[in-house]
Amino acid sequence: MKKLLFALFLISGTFACSDDDNDMDDIEVEQETYAIPGDTFYPEGIAFHQKSGDFFTGSTTNGDIVRVDAEDGDVTLFASGSQQNRAAATGMKIDPKDRLWVCGGASNTIQVLDIRGMLIKSWNTSTLFGSGFINDCVYDNTHIYFTDSNVQKIYRTNVTLDAPDEMEEWLTFTNSEIPYATGINANGIVNTPDNKYLIMVVSNSGKLYRIDKASKAIQEIALDAPVTAGDGLYLNGNVLYVSRNATNQIFPVTLNNEYTQGTLGAGFGTNLLFNTTLDKAGNYFLVVNGQLNRRVTNNPVLPFTVSRVAIP
């Protein structure tokens, strides 16, 4: 039985806190680091399941997804990438129906699994929309949204239905709205607490953008310094936490009430290695040490890990 200590959040690292957080059960996050087996796993996404006290992370190499007990660090294979035709797993979220949504990166798939690891539905976004790299996702009270790092589009589907709906090409934009360059562009994404906006980071430029969900208007957020190498995001009220992979740290950005301006704070986290995504656990973040910068030469620091990082 899991001990009771830290309030953990069902919603994942790129979704804003809600007023219901105080009603969640308390579960202990026991370890400073959690070892992830596999010499070539190269994890990227993370999603915490509050009801069980487990978190999920997936491999960018073979699409395997593992389930990790946040109390004792026990790791089990949750879903095989090869058996579910998933070549890679990047960003992921658990929705209120206990379904795990998985971005497929360069394999250009979006999949949704039940909490037992069974595949519910899969979309080939390359065939559907000419996508390039499905990176991360976030849900609100009606839909789940997906970023594309190579193509200037955002995709979405209804998240309230028992049976998943069709995927749609929800938003397209141009270089005059959100400039793209060679490499990783759109990456992490969050929903604001008022449900009016999405906030997205572009890794190459270090810029943040506010997207009005009603009008689809796009506005660059004025920052006093860029958040270059921004990867996963987590929004807590008006503080946006940006996991900046190449810096091996997390940086807070304090936003104004309209989410149009932001002030960059000091980085934190001393136990990170090319950190990708993050999820909140009480006073801690669970942060994936993806080491994707070492993937080409395949010389990672083993074992791969997820770190517990105290939030200042």
Tab-separated table of C-alpha atoms in Angstrom:
chain	number	residue	atom	x	y	z
A	1	MET	CA	0.000	0.000	0.000
A	2	LYS	CA	1.298	3.415	-0.897
A	3	LYS	CA	2.062	5.796	1.961
A	4	LEU	CA	0.416	9.188	2.129
A	5	LEU	CA	2.604	12.255	1.879
A	6	PHE	CA	2.716	14.470	-1.201
A	7	ALA	CA	-0.283	15.709	-3.191
A	8	LEU	CA	0.183	14.536	-6.734
A	9	PHE	CA	-1.563	15.831	-9.789
A	10	LEU	CA	-3.457	13.740	-12.302
A	11	ILE	CA	-2.947	16.303	-14.999
A	12	SER	CA	0.417	16.099	-16.679
A	13	GLY	CA	3.345	18.416	-16.928
A	14	THR	CA	1.938	20.602	-19.630
A	15	PHE	CA	-1.517	21.253	-18.216
A	16	ALA	CA	-2.428	24.019	-15.839
A	17	CYS	CA	-3.462	23.452	-12.236
A	18	SER	CA	-7.171	23.427	-11.437
A	19	ASP	CA	-9.320	24.209	-8.423
A	20	ASP	CA	-9.893	20.485	-7.925
A	21	ASP	CA	-6.281	19.813	-6.971
A	22	ASN	CA	-7.018	20.003	-3.239
A	23	ASP	CA	-9.385	17.034	-3.564
A	24	MET	CA	-6.692	14.687	-4.849
A	25	ASP	CA	-5.259	11.866	-2.787
A	26	ASP	CA	-1.767	12.082	-1.318
A	27	ILE	CA	0.918	9.692	-2.503
A	28	GLU	CA	4.567	9.466	-1.571
A	29	VAL	CA	7.273	10.256	-4.095
A	30	GLU	CA	10.021	8.285	-2.441
A	31	GLN	CA	13.123	8.433	-4.603
A	32	GLU	CA	15.537	11.127	-5.753
A	33	THR	CA	15.969	9.329	-9.083
A	34	TYR	CA	14.090	6.531	-10.828
A	35	ALA	CA	16.122	4.209	-13.036
A	36	ILE	CA	14.657	3.345	-16.439
A	37	PRO	CA	16.031	0.079	-17.889
A	38	GLY	CA	17.456	-0.230	-21.387
A	39	ASP	CA	20.754	0.906	-22.905
A	40	THR	CA	19.035	2.711	-25.803
A	41	PHE	CA	15.699	3.726	-24.256
A	42	TYR	CA	16.169	7.525	-24.524
A	43	PRO	CA	12.935	8.555	-22.746
A	44	GLU	CA	11.102	11.770	-23.580
A	45	GLY	CA	7.520	12.147	-22.315
A	46	ILE	CA	6.035	11.653	-18.853
A	47	ALA	CA	2.516	11.366	-17.448
A	48	PHE	CA	1.612	10.814	-13.806
A	49	HIS	CA	-1.456	8.769	-12.849
A	50	GLN	CA	-2.683	10.094	-9.530
A	51	LYS	CA	-5.076	7.230	-8.806
A	52	SER	CA	-2.345	4.583	-8.843
A	53	GLY	CA	0.688	6.652	-7.867
A	54	ASP	CA	2.507	5.480	-10.996
A	55	PHE	CA	4.036	7.471	-13.828
A	56	PHE	CA	4.593	6.554	-17.461
A	57	THR	CA	7.462	7.344	-19.793
A	58	GLY	CA	8.205	6.200	-23.323
A	59	SER	CA	11.148	5.404	-25.562
A	60	THR	CA	12.054	7.557	-28.546
A	61	THR	CA	13.963	4.570	-29.932
A	62	ASN	CA	11.364	1.793	-30.081
A	63	GLY	CA	8.090	3.223	-28.757
A	64	ASP	CA	7.985	1.058	-25.639
A	65	ILE	CA	6.146	2.617	-22.689
A	66	VAL	CA	7.023	1.698	-19.118
A	67	ARG	CA	5.050	2.171	-15.917
A	68	VAL	CA	6.976	3.206	-12.792
A	69	ASP	CA	5.802	3.064	-9.180
A	70	ALA	CA	6.567	6.509	-7.719
A	71	GLU	CA	6.999	5.028	-4.247
A	72	ASP	CA	9.412	2.145	-4.752
A	73	GLY	CA	10.648	2.702	-8.329
A	74	ASP	CA	9.408	-0.652	-9.620
A	75	VAL	CA	9.359	-0.611	-13.448
A	76	THR	CA	7.150	-2.752	-15.681
A	77	LEU	CA	6.577	-2.771	-19.428
A	78	PHE	CA	3.210	-1.103	-19.941
A	79	ALA	CA	2.897	-1.283	-23.722
A	80	SER	CA	5.204	-2.634	-26.427
A	81	GLY	CA	5.999	-0.270	-29.263
A	82	SER	CA	6.516	-3.034	-31.809
A	83	GLN	CA	3.264	-4.800	-30.936
A	84	GLN	CA	1.249	-1.582	-31.224
A	85	ASN	CA	3.001	-0.242	-34.341
A	86	ARG	CA	4.511	2.657	-32.397
A	87	ALA	CA	8.060	3.422	-33.514
A	88	ALA	CA	8.593	6.215	-30.983
A	89	ALA	CA	6.909	7.788	-27.976
A	90	THR	CA	7.380	11.462	-27.127
A	91	GLY	CA	4.894	13.660	-25.232
A	92	MET	CA	2.057	11.978	-23.343
A	93	LYS	CA	-0.933	12.840	-21.169
A	94	ILE	CA	-3.490	10.963	-19.066
A	95	ASP	CA	-6.992	12.356	-19.528
A	96	PRO	CA	-9.856	12.329	-16.975
A	97	LYS	CA	-11.071	9.014	-18.408
A	98	ASP	CA	-7.747	7.373	-17.456
A	99	ARG	CA	-6.604	7.106	-21.058
A	100	LEU	CA	-2.980	7.629	-22.029
A	101	TRP	CA	-2.473	9.774	-25.136
A	102	VAL	CA	0.890	9.248	-26.831
A	103	CYS	CA	2.669	11.406	-29.412
A	104	GLY	CA	4.703	9.468	-31.948
A	105	GLY	CA	7.435	11.954	-32.853
A	106	ALA	CA	8.930	11.359	-36.300
A	107	SER	CA	6.766	8.255	-36.773
A	108	ASN	CA	3.842	10.702	-37.132
A	109	THR	CA	1.310	8.785	-35.102
A	110	ILE	CA	-1.045	9.728	-32.310
A	111	GLN	CA	-2.318	6.882	-30.160
A	112	VAL	CA	-4.605	6.497	-27.172
A	113	LEU	CA	-4.324	3.565	-24.746
A	114	ASP	CA	-6.427	2.472	-21.804
A	115	ILE	CA	-4.932	2.270	-18.329
A	116	ARG	CA	-4.148	-1.436	-18.838
A	117	GLY	CA	-1.957	-0.635	-21.827
A	118	MET	CA	-4.389	-1.781	-24.511
A	119	LEU	CA	-4.461	0.259	-27.708
A	120	ILE	CA	-7.812	2.004	-28.221
A	121	LYS	CA	-7.145	3.961	-31.406
A	122	SER	CA	-4.300	5.123	-33.615
A	123	TRP	CA	-4.081	7.948	-36.149
A	124	ASN	CA	-1.477	8.246	-38.922
A	125	THR	CA	-1.080	12.016	-39.020
A	126	SER	CA	1.308	11.927	-41.966
A	127	THR	CA	-1.382	10.346	-44.126
A	128	LEU	CA	-4.153	12.506	-42.697
A	129	PHE	CA	-2.469	15.899	-42.575
A	130	GLY	CA	1.069	15.677	-43.975
A	131	SER	CA	2.521	16.078	-40.486
A	132	GLY	CA	6.235	16.158	-39.707
A	133	PHE	CA	6.921	15.426	-36.024
A	134	ILE	CA	4.189	14.977	-33.399
A	135	ASN	CA	5.895	16.300	-30.290
A	136	ASP	CA	3.650	17.107	-27.328
A	137	CYS	CA	0.030	17.443	-26.262
A	138	VAL	CA	-2.311	19.021	-23.728
A	139	TYR	CA	-6.011	18.683	-23.007
A	140	ASP	CA	-8.651	21.113	-21.817
A	141	ASN	CA	-12.258	20.417	-20.826
A	142	THR	CA	-13.282	19.409	-24.354
A	143	HIS	CA	-10.285	18.637	-26.578
A	144	ILE	CA	-6.707	17.412	-26.642
A	145	TYR	CA	-4.219	19.363	-28.785
A	146	PHE	CA	-0.990	18.166	-30.442
A	147	THR	CA	2.043	20.164	-31.578
A	148	ASP	CA	4.046	19.494	-34.730
A	149	SER	CA	7.726	20.443	-34.586
A	150	ASN	CA	8.275	20.412	-38.344
A	151	VAL	CA	4.968	21.495	-39.890
A	152	GLN	CA	3.105	24.668	-38.908
A	153	LYS	CA	-0.037	22.980	-37.651
A	154	ILE	CA	-1.810	21.967	-34.446
A	155	TYR	CA	-4.105	18.938	-34.413
A	156	ARG	CA	-6.883	18.087	-31.992
A	157	THR	CA	-9.680	15.669	-31.158
A	158	ASN	CA	-12.536	15.531	-28.673
A	159	VAL	CA	-11.465	14.208	-25.285
A	160	THR	CA	-14.909	13.946	-23.654
A	161	LEU	CA	-16.288	11.038	-25.675
A	162	ASP	CA	-16.058	7.440	-24.480
A	163	ALA	CA	-15.021	6.373	-27.981
A	164	PRO	CA	-12.310	8.626	-29.464
A	165	ASP	CA	-13.480	10.922	-32.254
A	166	GLU	CA	-11.745	11.732	-35.521
A	167	MET	CA	-8.565	13.806	-35.450
A	168	GLU	CA	-8.731	17.251	-37.077
A	169	GLU	CA	-6.238	19.760	-38.417
A	170	TRP	CA	-7.343	22.498	-36.024
A	171	LEU	CA	-4.869	25.299	-36.722
A	172	THR	CA	-2.436	26.207	-39.470
A	173	PHE	CA	-0.092	29.186	-39.280
A	174	THR	CA	2.648	30.887	-41.270
A	175	ASN	CA	6.151	32.215	-40.661
A	176	SER	CA	4.693	35.666	-40.139
A	177	GLU	CA	2.757	34.280	-37.160
A	178	ILE	CA	5.135	31.641	-35.757
A	179	PRO	CA	8.464	31.389	-37.625
A	180	TYR	CA	9.862	27.884	-38.149
A	181	ALA	CA	13.499	27.049	-38.911
A	182	THR	CA	15.629	23.921	-39.312
A	183	GLY	CA	15.431	21.631	-36.288
A	184	ILE	CA	12.872	21.424	-33.481
A	185	ASN	CA	10.297	24.215	-33.579
A	186	ALA	CA	6.959	23.899	-31.747
A	187	ASN	CA	7.432	21.754	-28.682
A	188	GLY	CA	5.710	21.875	-25.274
A	189	ILE	CA	2.180	23.210	-24.907
A	190	VAL	CA	-0.098	24.134	-21.985
A	191	ASN	CA	-3.669	25.255	-21.434
A	192	THR	CA	-4.350	28.358	-19.321
A	193	PRO	CA	-6.520	28.008	-16.186
A	194	ASP	CA	-9.284	30.146	-17.709
A	195	ASN	CA	-9.458	27.733	-20.676
A	196	LYS	CA	-9.107	30.652	-23.105
A	197	TYR	CA	-5.582	30.134	-24.395
A	198	LEU	CA	-2.908	27.662	-25.325
A	199	ILE	CA	0.725	28.606	-24.686
A	200	MET	CA	3.375	26.958	-26.864
A	201	VAL	CA	7.161	27.138	-26.863
A	202	VAL	CA	9.315	27.136	-30.001
A	203	SER	CA	12.603	25.482	-29.069
A	204	ASN	CA	14.802	26.982	-31.794
A	205	SER	CA	13.942	30.592	-31.103
A	206	GLY	CA	13.131	30.356	-27.404
A	207	LYS	CA	9.895	32.247	-27.993
A	208	LEU	CA	6.519	31.645	-26.371
A	209	TYR	CA	3.205	32.118	-28.154
A	210	ARG	CA	-0.323	32.598	-26.846
A	211	ILE	CA	-3.064	31.085	-29.007
A	212	ASP	CA	-6.657	32.211	-28.490
A	213	LYS	CA	-8.763	29.054	-28.779
A	214	ALA	CA	-11.940	30.920	-29.728
A	215	SER	CA	-10.554	33.203	-32.448
A	216	LYS	CA	-7.338	31.264	-33.204
A	217	ALA	CA	-5.444	34.547	-32.967
A	218	ILE	CA	-1.724	34.099	-32.268
A	219	GLN	CA	0.355	36.518	-30.196
A	220	GLU	CA	4.012	36.301	-29.267
A	221	ILE	CA	4.511	36.631	-25.515
A	222	ALA	CA	6.969	39.443	-24.782
A	223	LEU	CA	9.841	37.990	-22.733
A	224	ASP	CA	12.784	39.769	-21.139
A	225	ALA	CA	14.974	36.838	-22.254
A	226	PRO	CA	14.359	33.884	-24.590
A	227	VAL	CA	13.824	30.331	-23.341
A	228	THR	CA	15.959	28.708	-26.039
A	229	ALA	CA	15.919	24.893	-25.964
A	230	GLY	CA	12.511	25.004	-24.294
A	231	ASP	CA	11.003	21.526	-24.227
A	232	GLY	CA	8.274	20.421	-21.808
A	233	LEU	CA	6.082	23.005	-20.074
A	234	TYR	CA	4.081	23.108	-16.845
A	235	LEU	CA	1.800	26.019	-15.966
A	236	ASN	CA	0.968	26.675	-12.302
A	237	GLY	CA	-1.244	29.751	-12.091
A	238	ASN	CA	0.772	32.522	-13.749
A	239	VAL	CA	4.129	30.776	-13.467
A	240	LEU	CA	5.180	28.793	-16.512
A	241	TYR	CA	7.938	26.266	-15.839
A	242	VAL	CA	10.065	25.599	-18.915
A	243	SER	CA	12.259	22.502	-19.121
A	244	ARG	CA	15.225	23.701	-21.206
A	245	ASN	CA	16.990	20.541	-22.331
A	246	ALA	CA	20.382	21.890	-23.410
A	247	THR	CA	20.790	23.835	-20.148
A	248	ASN	CA	20.117	20.849	-17.850
A	249	GLN	CA	17.758	23.057	-15.836
A	250	ILE	CA	14.163	24.209	-15.418
A	251	PHE	CA	13.332	27.918	-15.651
A	252	PRO	CA	10.257	29.716	-14.278
A	253	VAL	CA	8.613	32.410	-16.377
A	254	THR	CA	6.250	34.698	-14.466
A	255	LEU	CA	3.441	35.761	-16.793
A	256	ASN	CA	1.051	38.681	-16.500
A	257	ASN	CA	-2.685	38.061	-16.145
A	258	GLU	CA	-3.257	38.331	-19.894
A	259	TYR	CA	-0.391	35.915	-20.725
A	260	THR	CA	1.144	38.522	-23.015
A	261	GLN	CA	4.342	39.300	-21.066
A	262	GLY	CA	6.773	37.170	-19.102
A	263	THR	CA	9.799	37.567	-16.849
A	264	LEU	CA	12.420	34.820	-16.786
A	265	GLY	CA	13.585	33.627	-13.372
A	266	ALA	CA	16.632	31.681	-12.213
A	267	GLY	CA	17.100	28.116	-13.375
A	268	PHE	CA	16.999	25.210	-10.946
A	269	GLY	CA	17.676	21.477	-10.889
A	270	THR	CA	21.125	20.004	-10.250
A	271	ASN	CA	20.467	16.377	-11.189
A	272	LEU	CA	19.308	16.752	-14.793
A	273	LEU	CA	20.729	15.463	-18.093
A	274	PHE	CA	19.214	17.027	-21.215
A	275	ASN	CA	15.865	17.178	-19.446
A	276	THR	CA	12.843	16.932	-21.718
A	277	THR	CA	9.375	16.864	-20.118
A	278	LEU	CA	8.142	17.219	-16.550
A	279	ASP	CA	5.140	16.548	-14.337
A	280	LYS	CA	4.290	17.994	-10.936
A	281	ALA	CA	4.218	15.932	-7.735
A	282	GLY	CA	3.453	17.981	-4.648
A	283	ASN	CA	6.450	20.239	-4.081
A	284	TYR	CA	8.436	18.340	-6.708
A	285	PHE	CA	8.670	17.906	-10.427
A	286	LEU	CA	9.274	14.489	-11.939
A	287	VAL	CA	11.641	15.294	-14.818
A	288	VAL	CA	12.704	13.034	-17.681
A	289	ASN	CA	16.455	12.949	-18.353
A	290	GLY	CA	16.115	12.185	-22.038
A	291	GLN	CA	19.792	12.586	-23.041
A	292	LEU	CA	18.592	13.003	-26.622
A	293	ASN	CA	21.788	14.939	-27.372
A	294	ARG	CA	23.672	11.654	-26.955
A	295	ARG	CA	21.395	9.565	-29.127
A	296	VAL	CA	23.251	9.971	-32.439
A	297	THR	CA	26.510	8.656	-30.973
A	298	ASN	CA	24.670	6.364	-28.525
A	299	ASN	CA	26.834	7.146	-25.501
A	300	PRO	CA	24.289	7.869	-22.747
A	301	VAL	CA	25.006	7.988	-19.044
A	302	LEU	CA	23.368	4.788	-17.806
A	303	PRO	CA	20.930	4.051	-16.416
A	304	PHE	CA	18.436	6.433	-17.939
A	305	THR	CA	16.570	8.226	-15.171
A	306	VAL	CA	13.632	10.341	-14.139
A	307	SER	CA	14.628	12.853	-11.449
A	308	ARG	CA	12.711	14.292	-8.529
A	309	VAL	CA	13.357	18.049	-8.466
A	310	ALA	CA	12.268	20.342	-5.635
A	311	ILE	CA	10.354	23.428	-6.770
A	312	PRO	CA	11.799	26.606	-5.213
